């Protein structure tokens, strides 16, 4: 804005001084500048509009896919209930995803394990894996000046050398430094490893991320099934 006012001021001076050609050239340059600015602004507005349209399209596609997944989820759940009876235990790893849910049917001794329809007798063992990583806490040094000691030094310096001595005495006061160490942060990444009676896929992995409660709930259910299998 200031640049624009400055150019207008220069153009006015040119006409006042009789430099009409230079004034006209500056007006032409100013006009070109305005046209270029308008074109650039329109380009930016169009780019922003395209980005917003793409975002809306992605959101609409996400909502559509979520609805398809929900319908598939409810359909498969209904089919299994009709086949095996009521679900005794349901654990969802993610919302409305047949490949991220566990359904236990105790009456039929069947379990739907993240996309696998299995007899409970095929569950051999389970383990909890944690690929955790540790983020070291920050260390900061906090320095404090011993004010009592500084006052004594300033008095002594002032007595010996006057005002300048007081400043020098205060400047040499004792300083205490303390290292403050923040606690380390552990980020967990839990995976439940299920060993099933299958040569092709002997291990089924259930990714739980940082959700330790979910991982423990899955381990608890599988341990009940394994315990019942051992009693048969």
Coordinates of N, CA, C and O in Angstrom, one line a residue, residues 29-186:
X29 N 3.0 1.6 -16.4 CA 3.6 0.6 -15.5 C 2.7 0.2 -14.3 O 2.5 -1.0 -14.0
X30 N 2.1 1.3 -13.8 CA 1.1 1.0 -12.7 C -0.1 0.2 -13.1 O -0.6 -0.7 -12.4
X31 N -0.6 0.5 -14.3 CA -1.7 -0.2 -14.9 C -1.3 -1.7 -15.1 O -2.1 -2.6 -14.7
X32 N -0.2 -1.9 -15.7 CA 0.3 -3.3 -15.9 C 0.4 -4.1 -14.5 O 0.1 -5.2 -14.4
X33 N 0.9 -3.3 -13.5 CA 1.1 -3.9 -12.2 C -0.3 -4.3 -11.6 O -0.5 -5.4 -11.1
X34 N -1.3 -3.4 -11.8 CA -2.6 -3.7 -11.3 C -3.2 -5.0 -12.1 O -3.9 -5.8 -11.4
X35 N -3.1 -5.0 -13.4 CA -3.6 -6.1 -14.1 C -2.9 -7.4 -13.7 O -3.6 -8.5 -13.5
X36 N -1.6 -7.4 -13.5 CA -0.9 -8.6 -13.1 C -1.4 -9.1 -11.7 O -1.5 -10.3 -11.4
X37 N -1.6 -8.1 -10.8 CA -2.0 -8.4 -9.5 C -3.4 -9.0 -9.5 O -3.7 -10.0 -8.7
X38 N -4.3 -8.5 -10.3 CA -5.6 -9.1 -10.5 C -5.6 -10.5 -11.0 O -6.3 -11.4 -10.5
X39 N -4.8 -10.7 -12.0 CA -4.6 -12.1 -12.6 C -4.1 -13.0 -11.6 O -4.6 -14.2 -11.4
X40 N -3.1 -12.6 -10.8 CA -2.5 -13.5 -9.8 C -3.5 -13.8 -8.7 O -3.6 -14.9 -8.2
X41 N -4.3 -12.8 -8.3 CA -5.3 -13.0 -7.3 C -6.4 -14.0 -7.7 O -6.8 -14.8 -7.0
X42 N -6.7 -13.9 -9.0 CA -7.7 -14.8 -9.6 C -7.2 -16.2 -9.6 O -7.9 -17.2 -9.4
X43 N -5.9 -16.3 -10.0 CA -5.3 -17.7 -10.0 C -5.3 -18.3 -8.6 O -5.6 -19.5 -8.4
X44 N -4.9 -17.5 -7.6 CA -4.9 -18.0 -6.2 C -6.3 -18.4 -5.7 O -6.4 -19.4 -5.1
X45 N -7.3 -17.6 -6.1 CA -8.6 -17.9 -5.7 C -9.1 -19.2 -6.4 O -9.8 -20.0 -5.8
X46 N -8.8 -19.3 -7.7 CA -9.1 -20.6 -8.4 C -8.4 -21.8 -7.8 O -9.1 -22.8 -7.6
X47 N -7.2 -21.6 -7.4 CA -6.4 -22.7 -6.8 C -7.0 -23.1 -5.5 O -7.2 -24.3 -5.2
X48 N -7.4 -22.1 -4.7 CA -8.0 -22.4 -3.4 C -9.4 -23.1 -3.6 O -9.7 -24.0 -2.8
X49 N -10.2 -22.6 -4.6 CA -11.5 -23.2 -4.9 C -11.3 -24.7 -5.3 O -12.1 -25.6 -4.8
X50 N -10.3 -25.0 -6.1 CA -10.0 -26.4 -6.5 C -9.7 -27.2 -5.3 O -10.1 -28.4 -5.2
X51 N -8.8 -26.7 -4.5 CA -8.4 -27.4 -3.3 C -9.6 -27.7 -2.4 O -9.7 -28.8 -1.8
X52 N -10.5 -26.7 -2.2 CA -11.7 -26.9 -1.4 C -12.6 -28.0 -2.0 O -13.2 -28.8 -1.3
X53 N -12.8 -27.9 -3.3 CA -13.6 -28.9 -4.0 C -13.0 -30.3 -3.9 O -13.8 -31.3 -3.7
X54 N -11.7 -30.4 -4.0 CA -11.0 -31.8 -3.8 C -11.2 -32.3 -2.4 O -11.5 -33.5 -2.2
X55 N -11.1 -31.4 -1.4 CA -11.3 -31.8 0.0 C -12.8 -32.2 0.2 O -13.0 -33.3 0.9
X56 N -13.7 -31.5 -0.4 CA -15.1 -31.9 -0.2 C -15.4 -33.3 -0.9 O -16.1 -34.1 -0.3
X57 N -14.7 -33.5 -2.1 CA -14.9 -34.7 -2.8 C -14.3 -35.9 -2.0 O -14.9 -37.0 -1.9
X58 N -13.1 -35.7 -1.3 CA -12.5 -36.7 -0.5 C -13.4 -37.0 0.7 O -13.5 -38.2 1.1
X59 N -13.9 -36.0 1.3 CA -14.8 -36.2 2.5 C -16.1 -36.9 2.1 O -16.5 -37.8 2.9
X60 N -16.6 -36.6 1.0 CA -17.8 -37.3 0.5 C -17.5 -38.7 0.2 O -18.3 -39.6 0.5
X61 N -16.4 -39.0 -0.4 CA -16.0 -40.4 -0.7 C -15.7 -41.2 0.6 O -16.1 -42.4 0.7
X62 N -15.1 -40.5 1.6 CA -14.9 -41.1 2.9 C -16.2 -41.5 3.5 O -16.3 -42.6 4.1
X63 N -17.1 -40.6 3.5 CA -18.5 -40.8 4.1 C -19.2 -42.0 3.4 O -19.8 -42.9 4.0
X64 N -19.1 -42.0 2.1 CA -19.7 -43.0 1.2 C -19.1 -44.4 1.6 O -19.8 -45.4 1.7
X65 N -17.7 -44.4 1.6 CA -17.1 -45.7 1.9 C -17.4 -46.2 3.3 O -17.5 -47.4 3.6
X66 N -17.5 -45.2 4.3 CA -17.9 -45.6 5.6 C -19.3 -46.2 5.7 O -19.5 -47.2 6.5
X67 N -20.2 -45.7 4.9 CA -21.5 -46.2 4.9 C -21.5 -47.6 4.2 O -22.3 -48.5 4.7
X68 N -20.7 -47.8 3.2 CA -20.6 -49.1 2.6 C -20.0 -50.1 3.6 O -20.5 -51.3 3.7
X69 N -19.0 -49.7 4.3 CA -18.4 -50.6 5.3 C -19.4 -51.0 6.4 O -19.4 -52.1 6.9
X70 N -20.2 -50.0 6.8 CA -21.2 -50.2 7.8 C -22.2 -51.2 7.4 O -22.6 -52.1 8.1
X71 N -22.7 -51.1 6.1 CA -23.7 -52.0 5.6 C -23.1 -53.4 5.5 O -23.8 -54.4 5.9
X72 N -21.9 -53.5 5.0 CA -21.2 -54.8 5.0 C -21.0 -55.4 6.3 O -21.2 -56.6 6.5
X73 N -20.7 -54.6 7.3 CA -20.5 -55.0 8.7 C -21.8 -55.6 9.3 O -21.8 -56.7 9.8
X74 N -22.8 -54.8 9.1 CA -24.1 -55.3 9.7 C -24.6 -56.5 9.0 O -25.2 -57.4 9.6
X75 N -24.4 -56.6 7.6 CA -24.8 -57.8 6.9 C -24.0 -59.1 7.4 O -24.7 -60.1 7.6
X76 N -22.7 -59.0 7.5 CA -21.9 -60.1 8.0 C -22.3 -60.5 9.4 O -22.4 -61.7 9.7
X77 N -22.5 -59.5 10.2 CA -22.9 -59.8 11.6 C -24.2 -60.5 11.7 O -24.3 -61.5 12.4
X78 N -25.2 -60.1 10.9 CA -26.5 -60.7 10.9 C -26.4 -62.2 10.3 O -27.0 -63.1 10.9
X79 N -25.5 -62.4 9.3 CA -25.3 -63.7 8.8 C -24.8 -64.7 9.8 O -25.2 -65.8 9.9
X80 N -23.8 -64.2 10.5 CA -23.1 -65.0 11.5 C -24.0 -65.3 12.7 O -24.0 -66.4 13.3
X81 N -24.8 -64.3 13.1 CA -25.8 -64.6 14.2 C -26.8 -65.6 13.8 O -27.2 -66.5 14.6
X82 N -27.3 -65.5 12.5 CA -28.3 -66.5 12.0 C -27.6 -67.9 12.0 O -28.3 -68.9 12.2
X83 N -26.3 -68.0 11.7 CA -25.6 -69.2 11.6 C -25.2 -69.8 12.9 O -25.3 -71.1 13.1
X84 N -24.7 -69.0 13.9 CA -24.1 -69.5 15.1 C -24.8 -69.1 16.4 O -24.5 -69.5 17.5
X85 N -25.8 -68.3 16.2 CA -26.6 -67.8 17.4 C -26.0 -66.5 17.9 O -25.2 -65.8 17.2
X86 N -26.5 -66.0 19.1 CA -26.2 -64.7 19.6 C -24.7 -64.6 19.9 O -24.0 -65.5 20.3
X87 N -24.2 -63.4 19.7 CA -22.7 -63.1 20.1 C -22.6 -62.9 21.6 O -23.3 -62.2 22.2
X88 N -21.6 -63.7 22.1 CA -21.4 -63.6 23.6 C -20.4 -62.5 23.9 O -20.4 -62.0 25.0
X89 N -19.5 -62.2 23.0 CA -18.4 -61.2 23.3 C -18.1 -60.5 22.0 O -17.8 -61.2 20.9
X90 N -18.1 -59.2 22.0 CA -17.7 -58.4 20.8 C -16.6 -57.4 21.2 O -16.8 -56.7 22.1
X91 N -15.5 -57.4 20.4 CA -14.4 -56.5 20.6 C -14.1 -55.8 19.3 O -13.7 -56.5 18.3
X92 N -14.3 -54.5 19.2 CA -14.1 -53.8 18.0 C -12.7 -53.1 18.1 O -12.5 -52.3 19.0
X93 N -11.8 -53.3 17.1 CA -10.6 -52.7 17.0 C -10.7 -51.3 16.3 O -10.1 -50.3 16.7
X94 N -11.6 -51.3 15.3 CA -11.9 -50.0 14.7 C -13.4 -50.1 14.3 O -14.0 -51.2 14.3
X95 N -14.0 -49.0 14.1 CA -15.5 -48.9 14.0 C -16.0 -49.5 12.7 O -15.5 -49.2 11.6
X96 N -17.0 -50.4 12.8 CA -17.7 -50.9 11.6 C -16.8 -51.5 10.5 O -17.0 -51.1 9.4
X97 N -15.9 -52.3 10.9 CA -15.0 -53.0 9.9 C -14.9 -54.4 10.2 O -14.4 -54.8 11.3
X98 N -15.4 -55.3 9.3 CA -15.4 -56.7 9.6 C -14.0 -57.3 9.7 O -13.9 -58.4 10.2
X99 N -13.0 -56.6 9.2 CA -11.7 -57.1 9.3 C -10.9 -56.5 10.5 O -9.7 -56.7 10.7
X100 N -11.7 -55.8 11.4 CA -11.1 -55.3 12.6 C -12.1 -55.5 13.8 O -12.2 -54.6 14.7
X101 N -12.7 -56.7 13.9 CA -13.6 -57.0 14.9 C -13.5 -58.4 15.3 O -13.1 -59.3 14.5
X102 N -13.8 -58.7 16.6 CA -13.8 -60.1 17.1 C -15.2 -60.4 17.6 O -15.8 -59.6 18.4
X103 N -15.8 -61.4 17.1 CA -17.1 -61.9 17.6 C -17.0 -63.3 18.1 O -16.5 -64.2 17.4
X104 N -17.4 -63.6 19.4 CA -17.3 -64.9 20.0 C -18.7 -65.5 20.1 O -19.6 -64.9 20.7
X105 N -18.8 -66.7 19.6 CA -20.1 -67.4 19.7 C -19.9 -68.7 20.5 O -19.4 -69.7 20.0
X106 N -20.1 -68.6 21.8 CA -19.8 -69.8 22.7 C -20.7 -71.0 22.4 O -20.2 -72.1 22.5
X107 N -21.9 -70.7 22.0 CA -22.9 -71.9 21.8 C -22.4 -72.7 20.6 O -22.5 -74.0 20.7
X108 N -21.9 -72.1 19.6 CA -21.4 -72.8 18.4 C -19.9 -73.1 18.5 O -19.3 -73.7 17.6
X109 N -19.2 -72.6 19.5 CA -17.7 -72.7 19.7 C -17.0 -72.1 18.4 O -16.1 -72.8 17.9
X110 N -17.5 -71.0 18.0 CA -16.9 -70.3 16.8 C -16.4 -68.9 17.2 O -17.0 -68.3 18.2
X111 N -15.4 -68.4 16.5 CA -15.0 -67.1 16.7 C -14.7 -66.4 15.3 O -14.1 -67.0 14.5
X112 N -15.2 -65.2 15.2 CA -14.8 -64.4 14.0 C -13.6 -63.5 14.4 O -13.8 -62.6 15.3
X113 N -12.5 -63.8 13.9 CA -11.2 -63.1 14.3 C -10.7 -62.3 13.2 O -10.0 -62.8 12.2
X114 N -11.0 -61.0 13.2 CA -10.6 -60.0 12.2 C -10.7 -60.6 10.7 O -9.7 -60.6 10.0
X115 N -11.8 -61.0 10.3 CA -12.0 -61.5 9.0 C -11.9 -63.0 8.8 O -12.0 -63.5 7.7
X116 N -11.5 -63.7 9.9 CA -11.4 -65.2 9.8 C -12.5 -65.9 10.7 O -12.6 -65.6 11.9
X117 N -13.2 -66.7 10.0 CA -14.3 -67.5 10.7 C -13.7 -68.8 11.1 O -13.4 -69.7 10.3
X118 N -13.4 -69.0 12.4 CA -12.6 -70.1 13.0 C -13.4 -70.8 14.1 O -14.2 -70.2 14.8
X119 N -13.1 -72.1 14.2 CA -13.6 -72.8 15.4 C -12.7 -72.4 16.6 O -11.5 -72.2 16.4
X120 N -13.3 -72.3 17.7 CA -12.5 -71.9 18.9 C -11.3 -72.8 19.2 O -10.3 -72.4 19.8
X121 N -11.5 -74.1 18.8 CA -10.5 -75.1 19.1 C -9.2 -74.8 18.3 O -8.1 -75.3 18.6
X122 N -9.3 -73.9 17.2 CA -8.1 -73.6 16.4 C -7.2 -72.6 17.1 O -6.1 -72.3 16.6
X123 N -7.7 -71.9 18.2 CA -6.8 -71.0 18.9 C -5.9 -71.7 19.8 O -6.2 -72.3 20.8
X124 N -4.6 -71.6 19.5 CA -3.6 -72.4 20.2 C -2.9 -71.6 21.3 O -2.6 -72.1 22.4
X125 N -2.6 -70.4 21.0 CA -1.9 -69.5 22.0 C -2.0 -68.1 21.6 O -2.4 -67.8 20.4
X126 N -1.6 -67.2 22.5 CA -1.6 -65.7 22.1 C -0.5 -65.0 22.9 O -0.1 -65.5 24.0
X127 N 0.1 -64.0 22.4 CA 1.1 -63.2 23.0 C 0.9 -61.7 22.8 O 0.2 -61.3 21.8
X128 N 1.4 -60.9 23.7 CA 1.3 -59.5 23.5 C 2.7 -58.9 23.2 O 3.6 -59.1 24.0
X129 N 2.8 -58.3 22.1 CA 4.0 -57.7 21.6 C 3.9 -56.2 21.8 O 2.9 -55.6 21.5
X130 N 5.0 -55.5 22.2 CA 5.0 -54.1 22.4 C 6.2 -53.5 21.8 O 7.3 -53.6 22.3
X131 N 6.1 -52.9 20.6 CA 7.2 -52.3 19.9 C 7.3 -50.8 20.3 O 7.1 -49.9 19.6
X132 N 7.5 -50.6 21.6 CA 7.5 -49.3 22.2 C 8.8 -48.5 21.9 O 9.8 -49.1 21.6
X133 N 8.7 -47.2 21.9 CA 9.8 -46.4 21.8 C 9.8 -45.3 22.9 O 8.8 -44.9 23.3
X134 N 11.0 -44.9 23.3 CA 11.1 -44.0 24.4 C 11.7 -42.6 23.8 O 12.7 -42.6 23.1
X135 N 11.0 -41.6 24.2 CA 11.4 -40.2 23.8 C 12.0 -39.6 25.1 O 11.3 -39.5 26.1
X136 N 13.3 -39.3 25.0 CA 14.0 -38.7 26.1 C 13.5 -37.4 26.5 O 13.1 -36.5 25.7
X137 N 13.3 -37.2 27.8 CA 12.9 -35.9 28.3 C 13.9 -34.8 28.2 O 15.1 -35.1 28.2
X138 N 13.5 -33.6 28.0 CA 14.4 -32.5 27.8 C 15.2 -32.1 29.1 O 14.6 -32.2 30.2
X139 N 16.4 -31.7 28.9 CA 17.2 -31.2 30.1 C 17.4 -29.7 30.0 O 17.8 -29.2 28.9
X140 N 17.1 -29.0 31.0 CA 17.2 -27.5 31.0 C 18.1 -27.1 32.3 O 18.0 -27.8 33.3
X141 N 18.9 -26.1 32.1 CA 19.7 -25.6 33.2 C 19.1 -24.3 33.7 O 18.9 -23.3 32.9
X142 N 18.8 -24.3 35.0 CA 18.2 -23.1 35.6 C 19.3 -22.5 36.5 O 19.8 -23.1 37.5
X143 N 19.6 -21.2 36.3 CA 20.7 -20.5 37.1 C 20.1 -19.5 38.0 O 19.3 -18.6 37.5
X144 N 20.4 -19.5 39.2 CA 19.9 -18.5 40.2 C 21.1 -17.9 40.9 O 22.1 -18.5 41.2
X145 N 21.0 -16.6 41.1 CA 22.1 -15.8 41.8 C 21.8 -15.7 43.3 O 20.6 -15.5 43.7
X146 N 22.8 -16.0 44.1 CA 22.6 -16.0 45.5 C 22.6 -14.5 45.9 O 23.6 -13.8 46.0
X147 N 21.3 -14.0 46.1 CA 21.1 -12.5 46.4 C 21.8 -12.1 47.7 O 22.3 -11.0 47.8
X148 N 21.7 -12.9 48.7 CA 22.4 -12.6 50.0 C 23.9 -12.4 49.8 O 24.5 -11.4 50.3
X149 N 24.5 -13.3 49.2 CA 25.9 -13.3 48.9 C 26.3 -12.1 48.1 O 27.3 -11.4 48.3
X150 N 25.4 -11.8 47.1 CA 25.6 -10.6 46.2 C 25.6 -9.3 47.0 O 26.4 -8.4 46.7
X151 N 24.7 -9.2 47.9 CA 24.5 -8.0 48.7 C 25.8 -7.7 49.5 O 26.3 -6.6 49.6
X152 N 26.3 -8.8 50.2 CA 27.5 -8.7 51.0 C 28.7 -8.2 50.1 O 29.5 -7.4 50.5
X153 N 28.8 -8.9 48.9 CA 29.9 -8.5 48.0 C 29.8 -7.1 47.6 O 30.8 -6.4 47.4
X154 N 28.6 -6.6 47.3 CA 28.4 -5.2 46.9 C 28.8 -4.3 48.0 O 29.4 -3.2 47.7
X155 N 28.5 -4.6 49.2 CA 28.8 -3.7 50.3 C 30.3 -3.6 50.5 O 30.9 -2.5 50.6
X156 N 31.0 -4.8 50.5 CA 32.4 -4.8 50.6 C 33.1 -4.0 49.4 O 34.0 -3.2 49.6
X157 N 32.6 -4.3 48.2 CA 33.2 -3.6 47.1 C 33.0 -2.1 47.1 O 33.8 -1.3 46.8
X158 N 31.8 -1.7 47.7 CA 31.5 -0.2 47.8 C 32.4 0.4 48.8 O 32.8 1.6 48.6
X159 N 32.7 -0.3 49.9 CA 33.5 0.3 50.9 C 34.9 0.5 50.4 O 35.6 1.5 50.7
X160 N 35.4 -0.5 49.7 CA 36.8 -0.5 49.2 C 37.0 0.5 48.0 O 38.0 1.2 48.0
X161 N 36.1 0.4 47.1 CA 36.3 1.1 45.8 C 35.2 2.1 45.4 O 35.2 2.6 44.3
X162 N 34.2 2.3 46.2 CA 33.2 3.2 45.9 C 32.1 2.6 45.1 O 31.9 1.3 45.1
X163 N 31.4 3.4 44.3 CA 30.2 2.9 43.5 C 30.6 1.8 42.5 O 30.0 0.8 42.3
X164 N 31.8 2.0 41.8 CA 32.2 1.1 40.8 C 32.5 -0.3 41.5 O 32.3 -1.3 41.0
X165 N 33.1 -0.2 42.7 CA 33.4 -1.4 43.5 C 32.2 -2.1 43.9 O 32.2 -3.4 43.9
X166 N 31.1 -1.4 44.2 CA 29.8 -2.0 44.5 C 29.3 -2.8 43.4 O 28.8 -4.0 43.5
X167 N 29.4 -2.3 42.2 CA 28.9 -3.0 41.0 C 29.8 -4.2 40.7 O 29.3 -5.3 40.4
X168 N 31.1 -4.1 40.9 CA 32.0 -5.2 40.6 C 31.8 -6.3 41.7 O 31.7 -7.5 41.3
X169 N 31.6 -5.9 42.9 CA 31.3 -6.9 44.0 C 30.1 -7.6 43.7 O 30.0 -8.8 43.9
X170 N 29.0 -6.9 43.3 CA 27.7 -7.6 43.0 C 27.8 -8.5 41.8 O 27.2 -9.6 41.8
X171 N 28.6 -8.1 40.8 CA 28.7 -8.9 39.6 C 29.4 -10.3 39.9 O 29.2 -11.2 39.2
X172 N 30.3 -10.3 40.9 CA 31.0 -11.6 41.2 C 30.2 -12.5 42.2 O 30.8 -13.4 42.8
X173 N 28.9 -12.2 42.4 CA 28.1 -13.0 43.4 C 28.0 -14.4 42.9 O 28.1 -14.7 41.7
X174 N 27.9 -15.3 43.8 CA 27.8 -16.7 43.5 C 26.5 -17.1 42.8 O 25.5 -16.6 43.2
X175 N 26.6 -17.9 41.8 CA 25.5 -18.4 41.0 C 25.3 -19.9 41.1 O 26.3 -20.6 41.0
X176 N 24.1 -20.3 41.4 CA 23.8 -21.7 41.6 C 23.0 -22.2 40.3 O 22.0 -21.6 39.9
X177 N 23.5 -23.3 39.7 CA 22.9 -23.9 38.5 C 22.2 -25.2 38.9 O 22.8 -26.0 39.6
X178 N 21.0 -25.4 38.4 CA 20.3 -26.6 38.7 C 19.8 -27.2 37.4 O 19.3 -26.5 36.5
X179 N 20.1 -28.5 37.2 CA 19.7 -29.2 35.9 C 18.3 -29.8 36.2 O 18.1 -30.6 37.1
X180 N 17.3 -29.4 35.4 CA 16.0 -29.9 35.5 C 15.7 -30.9 34.3 O 15.8 -30.5 33.2
X181 N 15.5 -32.1 34.7 CA 15.3 -33.2 33.7 C 13.9 -33.6 33.7 O 13.3 -34.1 34.7
X182 N 13.3 -33.5 32.5 CA 11.9 -34.0 32.3 C 11.9 -35.5 32.2 O 12.9 -36.1 31.8
X183 N 10.7 -36.1 32.6 CA 10.6 -37.5 32.6 C 10.6 -38.0 31.1 O 10.1 -37.3 30.2
X184 N 11.2 -39.2 30.9 CA 11.1 -39.8 29.6 C 9.7 -40.2 29.3 O 8.9 -40.6 30.2
X185 N 9.3 -40.2 28.0 CA 8.0 -40.5 27.6 C 8.0 -41.8 26.7 O 8.8 -41.9 25.8
X186 N 7.3 -42.8 27.2 CA 7.2 -44.1 26.4 C 5.9 -44.2 25.6 O 4.8 -44.0 26.1

